[in-house]
Coordinates of C-alpha atoms in Angstrom, one line a residue:
M1 CA 64.1 239.9 -13.5
R2 CA 60.6 240.9 -12.5
T3 CA 58.1 243.3 -14.1
T4 CA 54.4 243.9 -14.4
V5 CA 54.1 243.6 -18.2
G6 CA 56.7 241.7 -20.3
I7 CA 56.6 242.8 -23.9
I8 CA 58.0 240.6 -26.6
G9 CA 58.9 242.5 -29.7
G10 CA 60.4 246.0 -30.2
G11 CA 58.5 247.0 -33.3
P12 CA 55.8 249.8 -33.3
A13 CA 53.3 247.7 -31.4
G14 CA 55.6 246.7 -28.5
L15 CA 57.2 250.1 -28.3
L16 CA 53.9 252.0 -28.3
L17 CA 52.4 249.7 -25.7
A18 CA 55.5 250.3 -23.5
R19 CA 55.2 254.0 -23.9
L20 CA 51.5 254.1 -23.0
L21 CA 52.0 251.9 -20.0
H22 CA 55.0 253.9 -18.8
R23 CA 53.1 257.2 -18.9
A24 CA 50.4 255.5 -16.8
G25 CA 52.9 254.4 -14.2
I26 CA 52.9 250.7 -15.1
D27 CA 56.4 249.1 -15.3
C28 CA 57.3 246.9 -18.2
V29 CA 60.3 245.4 -20.0
V30 CA 60.6 245.2 -23.8
L31 CA 62.6 242.3 -25.4
E32 CA 63.7 242.8 -29.0
S33 CA 65.6 240.0 -30.8
R34 CA 67.2 242.3 -33.4
T35 CA 69.7 245.1 -33.1
R36 CA 68.6 248.7 -32.8
E37 CA 70.0 249.4 -36.2
Y38 CA 68.0 246.7 -37.8
V39 CA 64.8 247.7 -36.1
E40 CA 65.1 251.3 -37.1
Q41 CA 65.8 250.5 -40.7
R42 CA 63.0 248.0 -41.5
Q43 CA 60.9 249.4 -44.3
R44 CA 57.2 248.9 -43.6
A45 CA 53.9 250.8 -43.9
G46 CA 53.6 254.5 -44.0
M47 CA 49.8 255.4 -44.0
L48 CA 48.4 256.3 -40.6
E49 CA 44.8 256.3 -39.7
Q50 CA 43.6 259.3 -37.7
G51 CA 43.3 257.0 -34.6
T52 CA 46.9 256.0 -35.0
V53 CA 48.0 259.6 -35.1
H54 CA 45.9 260.2 -31.9
A55 CA 47.6 257.2 -30.2
L56 CA 51.1 258.6 -31.0
H57 CA 50.0 262.0 -29.5
E58 CA 48.8 260.2 -26.4
A59 CA 52.2 258.4 -26.1
G60 CA 54.0 261.7 -26.4
A61 CA 55.7 260.5 -29.6
A62 CA 54.2 262.9 -32.2
E63 CA 56.7 265.8 -32.3
R64 CA 58.4 264.8 -35.6
L65 CA 55.1 263.3 -36.9
D66 CA 53.5 266.8 -36.6
A67 CA 56.4 268.5 -38.2
E68 CA 57.1 266.0 -41.0
G69 CA 54.0 264.0 -41.6
L70 CA 52.0 264.6 -44.8
V71 CA 48.3 265.0 -44.1
H72 CA 46.2 263.6 -46.9
Q73 CA 42.5 264.5 -47.6
G74 CA 41.8 261.3 -49.6
I75 CA 43.0 259.0 -52.3
E76 CA 42.7 258.7 -56.0
L77 CA 41.3 255.8 -57.9
R78 CA 42.3 255.2 -61.5
F79 CA 40.7 252.8 -64.0
D80 CA 39.6 252.9 -67.6
R81 CA 42.2 255.7 -68.1
E82 CA 40.1 258.0 -65.7
R83 CA 41.0 259.5 -62.4
H84 CA 38.5 259.8 -59.4
H85 CA 39.3 261.6 -56.2
L86 CA 37.7 260.5 -52.9
D87 CA 37.4 263.4 -50.5
F88 CA 37.7 261.8 -47.0
P89 CA 36.8 264.8 -44.8
A90 CA 33.6 265.4 -46.9
L91 CA 32.7 261.7 -46.8
T92 CA 33.6 261.0 -43.1
G93 CA 32.8 264.2 -41.2
G94 CA 36.4 265.5 -41.2
R95 CA 38.7 262.5 -41.0
T96 CA 42.0 262.5 -42.7
V97 CA 45.0 260.1 -43.0
T98 CA 48.7 260.9 -42.6
I99 CA 51.8 259.7 -44.4
Y100 CA 54.7 259.0 -42.0
A101 CA 56.9 256.0 -42.4
Q102 CA 56.9 253.2 -39.8
T103 CA 60.6 253.4 -39.6
E104 CA 60.3 257.0 -38.3
I105 CA 57.7 256.0 -35.8
V106 CA 60.1 253.3 -34.5
K107 CA 63.0 255.7 -34.3
D108 CA 60.8 258.2 -32.3
L109 CA 59.6 255.5 -29.9
V110 CA 63.1 254.0 -29.4
A111 CA 64.6 257.4 -28.6
L112 CA 61.9 258.1 -26.0
Q113 CA 62.2 254.6 -24.5
L114 CA 65.9 254.9 -24.1
A115 CA 65.8 258.4 -22.8
D116 CA 63.3 258.0 -20.0
G117 CA 61.3 254.8 -20.4
P118 CA 61.4 251.3 -18.9
P119 CA 64.0 248.8 -20.1
L120 CA 64.4 248.1 -23.8
L121 CA 66.7 245.2 -24.4
F122 CA 68.0 244.7 -28.0
E123 CA 69.4 241.4 -29.1
A124 CA 67.3 239.7 -26.5
E125 CA 65.8 236.7 -28.1
A126 CA 62.6 235.3 -26.5
L127 CA 62.8 231.6 -26.4
A128 CA 59.5 230.6 -24.8
V129 CA 56.5 231.9 -22.8
E130 CA 56.1 229.5 -19.8
K131 CA 53.1 229.1 -17.5
P132 CA 50.8 231.6 -19.4
E133 CA 47.8 230.2 -17.4
S134 CA 49.4 231.1 -14.1
D135 CA 49.4 234.4 -12.2
T136 CA 53.1 234.8 -12.9
P137 CA 53.9 233.8 -16.5
V138 CA 57.6 233.7 -17.4
V139 CA 59.4 234.7 -20.6
R140 CA 62.6 232.8 -21.1
F141 CA 65.1 234.7 -23.3
L142 CA 68.7 234.8 -24.4
H143 CA 70.6 238.0 -23.9
E144 CA 74.3 238.8 -23.8
G145 CA 75.2 235.1 -24.2
R146 CA 73.2 233.7 -21.3
E147 CA 69.7 232.5 -20.8
Q148 CA 67.5 234.6 -18.5
L149 CA 64.0 234.6 -17.0
L150 CA 61.5 237.5 -17.0
T151 CA 58.7 237.0 -14.5
C152 CA 55.6 239.0 -15.3
D153 CA 52.0 239.6 -14.3
W154 CA 51.1 239.8 -18.0
V155 CA 52.9 239.1 -21.2
A156 CA 52.2 241.0 -24.5
G157 CA 53.2 239.1 -27.6
C158 CA 54.1 241.8 -30.1
D159 CA 56.7 239.8 -31.9
G160 CA 55.2 239.5 -35.3
F161 CA 54.0 236.7 -37.5
H162 CA 57.3 234.7 -37.1
G163 CA 57.6 235.3 -33.3
I164 CA 57.3 232.7 -30.5
S165 CA 54.3 234.1 -28.7
R166 CA 51.5 232.6 -30.8
G167 CA 53.1 229.2 -30.4
A168 CA 52.5 229.3 -26.7
F169 CA 48.7 228.9 -27.3
P170 CA 47.6 225.3 -26.9
A171 CA 46.4 223.7 -30.1
G172 CA 43.1 222.8 -28.6
I173 CA 42.0 226.3 -28.0
S174 CA 43.4 227.9 -31.2
S175 CA 42.0 228.4 -34.7
S176 CA 43.7 230.1 -37.6
F177 CA 42.2 231.3 -40.9
A178 CA 44.4 232.1 -43.9
H179 CA 44.2 232.9 -47.6
D180 CA 47.1 233.4 -50.0
Y181 CA 46.6 235.6 -53.0
P182 CA 48.0 234.5 -56.4
Y183 CA 50.2 237.6 -56.9
S184 CA 52.7 239.7 -55.0
W185 CA 53.9 243.3 -55.0
L186 CA 57.2 244.5 -56.4
G187 CA 57.9 247.6 -54.4
I188 CA 60.5 250.3 -55.0
M189 CA 61.8 253.3 -53.1
A190 CA 62.9 256.2 -55.4
E191 CA 64.7 259.4 -54.8
V192 CA 62.1 261.5 -56.7
P193 CA 59.3 263.8 -55.6
P194 CA 55.9 262.2 -55.7
S195 CA 53.9 262.6 -58.9
G196 CA 50.8 263.6 -57.0
D197 CA 49.6 265.0 -53.7
E198 CA 47.8 261.7 -52.6
L199 CA 48.0 258.0 -52.9
I200 CA 47.0 256.7 -56.3
Y201 CA 45.4 253.2 -56.7
A202 CA 45.4 252.1 -60.3
R203 CA 43.5 249.1 -61.7
G204 CA 44.0 247.9 -65.3
E205 CA 44.2 244.9 -67.5
R206 CA 48.0 244.9 -67.1
G207 CA 47.6 244.7 -63.3
F208 CA 47.5 246.8 -60.2
A209 CA 49.8 249.7 -59.3
L210 CA 50.1 252.0 -56.3
H211 CA 51.8 255.3 -56.0
S212 CA 52.7 256.3 -52.5
M213 CA 55.4 258.4 -50.9
R214 CA 57.6 258.6 -47.8
S215 CA 58.2 262.4 -47.9
S216 CA 58.1 265.3 -50.3
S217 CA 61.3 264.0 -52.0
V218 CA 61.0 260.2 -51.7
S219 CA 58.4 258.1 -53.6
R220 CA 57.2 254.6 -52.8
L221 CA 55.6 252.7 -55.6
Y222 CA 54.3 249.1 -56.1
L223 CA 53.5 246.8 -59.1
Q224 CA 51.4 243.7 -59.0
V225 CA 53.6 240.8 -60.2
P226 CA 53.2 237.0 -60.3
V227 CA 54.1 235.0 -57.2
G228 CA 57.8 234.0 -57.3
T229 CA 58.9 237.0 -59.3
D230 CA 62.6 237.8 -58.9
P231 CA 63.2 241.6 -58.6
E232 CA 66.4 241.2 -60.6
D233 CA 64.3 240.4 -63.6
W234 CA 62.9 243.9 -63.4
P235 CA 65.6 246.5 -64.3
D236 CA 64.9 250.1 -63.4
D237 CA 63.7 251.2 -66.8
R238 CA 61.3 248.3 -67.1
I239 CA 59.8 249.2 -63.7
W240 CA 59.3 252.8 -64.6
D241 CA 57.8 251.9 -68.0
E242 CA 55.4 249.5 -66.5
L243 CA 54.3 252.0 -63.8
A244 CA 53.8 254.7 -66.4
A245 CA 51.6 252.3 -68.4
R246 CA 49.5 251.3 -65.5
F247 CA 49.0 254.9 -64.2
A248 CA 48.2 256.2 -67.7
I249 CA 45.1 258.4 -68.0
D250 CA 43.5 260.5 -70.7
A251 CA 44.6 263.7 -69.1
D252 CA 47.8 265.8 -68.7
W253 CA 49.7 263.8 -66.1
T254 CA 53.3 262.5 -66.0
L255 CA 55.0 260.0 -63.7
N256 CA 58.1 261.4 -62.2
R257 CA 61.1 259.1 -62.6
G258 CA 64.3 259.0 -60.5
P259 CA 67.0 256.8 -59.0
I260 CA 65.6 253.6 -57.5
T261 CA 67.3 253.1 -54.1
A262 CA 65.6 249.9 -53.0
K263 CA 63.5 247.0 -54.3
S264 CA 61.4 244.5 -52.3
M265 CA 58.8 241.8 -52.7
T266 CA 55.7 241.6 -50.7
P267 CA 53.6 238.4 -50.6
M268 CA 49.8 239.0 -50.4
R269 CA 48.2 237.1 -47.6
S270 CA 45.4 237.2 -45.0
Y271 CA 45.8 235.5 -41.7
V272 CA 43.8 235.6 -38.4
H273 CA 44.5 233.7 -35.2
E274 CA 41.8 233.2 -32.7
P275 CA 41.7 233.9 -29.8
M276 CA 44.2 236.7 -29.1
R277 CA 44.4 235.9 -25.4
H278 CA 45.4 232.7 -23.5
G279 CA 45.6 233.1 -19.7
R280 CA 47.9 236.1 -19.1
L281 CA 49.4 236.1 -22.6
L282 CA 47.9 238.6 -25.0
L283 CA 48.8 238.9 -28.7
A284 CA 48.9 242.2 -30.6
G285 CA 49.6 243.1 -34.2
D286 CA 51.2 240.7 -36.7
A287 CA 51.5 238.1 -34.0
A288 CA 47.7 237.6 -34.3
H289 CA 46.8 238.8 -37.8
I290 CA 48.2 239.7 -41.3
V291 CA 46.3 241.5 -44.0
P292 CA 47.3 242.3 -47.6
P293 CA 48.6 245.8 -47.8
T294 CA 46.0 247.1 -50.3
G295 CA 43.9 248.6 -47.5
A296 CA 46.8 250.0 -45.5
K297 CA 45.6 248.3 -42.4
G298 CA 48.6 246.3 -41.0
L299 CA 50.3 248.9 -38.9
N300 CA 47.0 250.5 -38.0
L301 CA 45.5 247.2 -36.8
A302 CA 48.6 246.7 -34.6
V303 CA 48.1 250.2 -33.1
S304 CA 44.4 249.6 -32.5
D305 CA 45.2 246.3 -30.6
V306 CA 47.7 248.2 -28.5
R307 CA 45.3 251.0 -27.7
V308 CA 42.7 248.5 -26.4
L309 CA 45.3 246.5 -24.5
A310 CA 46.9 249.6 -22.9
R311 CA 43.4 250.8 -21.8
A312 CA 42.6 247.4 -20.4
L313 CA 45.9 247.2 -18.4
I314 CA 45.6 250.8 -17.2
D315 CA 42.0 250.2 -16.1
L316 CA 43.1 247.1 -14.1
H317 CA 46.0 249.1 -12.6
R318 CA 43.8 252.0 -11.5
T319 CA 40.6 250.3 -10.6
G320 CA 41.2 246.6 -10.3
N321 CA 38.5 246.1 -13.0
T322 CA 39.3 243.2 -15.4
Q323 CA 36.2 243.7 -17.7
L324 CA 38.2 245.2 -20.6
L325 CA 41.0 242.7 -20.3
D326 CA 38.5 239.8 -20.2
S327 CA 36.9 241.1 -23.5
Y328 CA 40.2 242.0 -25.1
S329 CA 40.3 239.2 -27.7
E330 CA 36.6 239.6 -28.6
L331 CA 36.9 243.4 -29.0
C332 CA 40.1 243.3 -31.1
L333 CA 38.8 240.5 -33.4
Q334 CA 35.7 242.5 -34.3
R335 CA 37.9 245.2 -35.8
V336 CA 40.4 242.7 -37.2
W337 CA 37.8 240.9 -39.2
Q338 CA 36.3 244.1 -40.5
A339 CA 39.8 245.3 -41.6
T340 CA 40.4 241.9 -43.1
R341 CA 37.2 242.1 -45.1
F342 CA 38.0 245.6 -46.3
S343 CA 41.5 244.7 -47.3
D344 CA 40.2 241.6 -49.1
D345 CA 37.6 243.7 -50.9
M346 CA 40.2 246.3 -52.0
T347 CA 42.6 243.6 -53.1
R348 CA 40.0 241.6 -55.2
M349 CA 38.6 244.8 -56.7
L350 CA 41.9 246.3 -57.9
H351 CA 44.1 243.4 -58.9
A352 CA 44.0 241.6 -62.2
Q353 CA 43.0 238.0 -61.4
P354 CA 45.4 235.5 -63.1
D355 CA 42.5 233.1 -63.7
G356 CA 39.9 235.8 -64.3
D357 CA 37.7 236.1 -67.3
A358 CA 35.8 238.9 -69.0
F359 CA 33.0 238.6 -66.4
D360 CA 35.5 239.1 -63.6
H361 CA 36.9 242.1 -65.3
R362 CA 33.4 243.7 -65.7
M363 CA 32.6 243.0 -62.1
Q364 CA 35.7 244.8 -60.9
L365 CA 34.8 247.8 -63.0
A366 CA 31.2 247.7 -61.7
R367 CA 32.5 247.8 -58.2
L368 CA 34.7 250.7 -58.9
R369 CA 32.0 252.6 -60.8
R370 CA 29.7 252.2 -57.8
I371 CA 32.2 253.7 -55.5
T372 CA 32.8 256.7 -57.8
A373 CA 29.1 257.2 -58.5
S374 CA 27.5 256.5 -55.1
R375 CA 28.2 258.8 -52.2
H376 CA 27.1 256.0 -49.8
A377 CA 29.6 253.5 -51.4
A378 CA 32.4 256.1 -51.4
A379 CA 31.7 257.0 -47.7
E380 CA 31.9 253.4 -46.7
L381 CA 35.3 253.0 -48.4
A382 CA 36.5 256.3 -46.8
A383 CA 35.3 255.3 -43.3
N384 CA 37.1 252.0 -43.5
Y385 CA 40.3 253.5 -45.0
S386 CA 40.6 256.4 -42.6
G387 CA 39.9 254.0 -39.6
L388 CA 36.9 252.6 -37.9
P389 CA 36.4 253.5 -34.2
L390 CA 37.7 251.1 -31.6
P391 CA 35.1 248.6 -30.4
C392 CA 35.6 249.7 -26.8
E393 CA 34.8 253.3 -27.9
S394 CA 31.7 252.4 -29.9
R395 CA 30.3 250.5 -26.9
R396 CA 30.4 253.6 -24.8

C-alpha cells in the first residue's frame, strides 16, 4: 500500500489531520488499532478553544457542533465560599469557548471520512515505523489477520501516549520531561441538567472540584481524590454530598443531583517529548505531550499540532517549500510548553496539596485573589484558557 501521508491513530488528531489533508488534495491513510465502536465511545475532553472550533469549520466538520455546542462566555472560580465570574469576551477582545464532547467530534469526523474521505482502517494495529530517516518511511501494521506495509512520504504519529510512534525516535536524540501530581480526579457522568451556565472551578480545604457538562441535560463533574482511589469506595450519595460541600457558597445556589451513569479515574500528569519530529516522522497530540486536565488543554493542544502540521504539509504540496515543516517541532513545542505551564499553574493553585501547610494554603488564596482583583491577571488566565494563537500565526 502506498500513500503520501500515513496517519497512525484514529482519534481526533489523526482524523482531523486526514480531513484537512483530504480537502487540500493530499492523499493519506489512517490506521486505527481499535474498533469504530470503541473509538466513538471513548469519553474524553469537552471544552474547545476558539481555534479548535475554527479548525473544525475549516475541516467541514462543524455542522453538529454549531447546532449542539454550548458557547460559554467564561468560567466561574469558587473559593472561600465566594463565586467570581471571569468574562472571557471582555478580557480577550471577544474570545469564547465551546462545550462539545470529544466523542461527538470523533463521530463527526469518522462519518465524513467514511463517506468521502481517504481510507480509514479500523482494527489496524501499527507495529513499527521503519526507515523514518529515509524519503520513504514504512509503517508495518496488522490488519485482518495479516501483516502489511504502508509506504509513505511522511508519517504522522497521532497514536496517543501509549502508541508506537514515539518509540521510533532514537534514544540519542530524544528527551522527555515528566511530573506526576500526588492526586487524581474521580469523574462522573450524570443524567441531570447542569447546575450553572458555565464551568465552575472550586478550591477548598477539602480539595478541588470541577462542574462541567456535556449537554443541557448531561453533567460532567470531578473530585480531587488521593492517588490509588478505588471508585467503588465512592457510592453515589457520597459523591454528591462531597461535591455539594466543595461547591458550597454563601449565596442561593443548589447542586442538581441525578443518576450517575459512569465513573472514571484520571491520573494527573505532565509529560513533554522533545523533539516532535525525526526525519519524516512527526508526532502530534498525546503521542508527544500530556497535560493535567485542569487547564482543558489536552484536546486543544492536539488540534493546534494538527493545524500546524496540516499547513506545513499543504505548503509543501502546493509550493515545495519545507520551511514550515522544518520548524514544526520548534513551533509546536513553544505552545506546548506554554500550555503545560498554564495547566501546572491552574493545578497547583486549585488543588489541596497533600503535604501542604498553612503557608501553601495562603499562597493559593493569594493567587486566586489576584486573578479576581486584577484585570491584568484575569486577562492572562482568560487568554490562556480560551487559546493562545498558533506560533506560525503570531510570526506573520
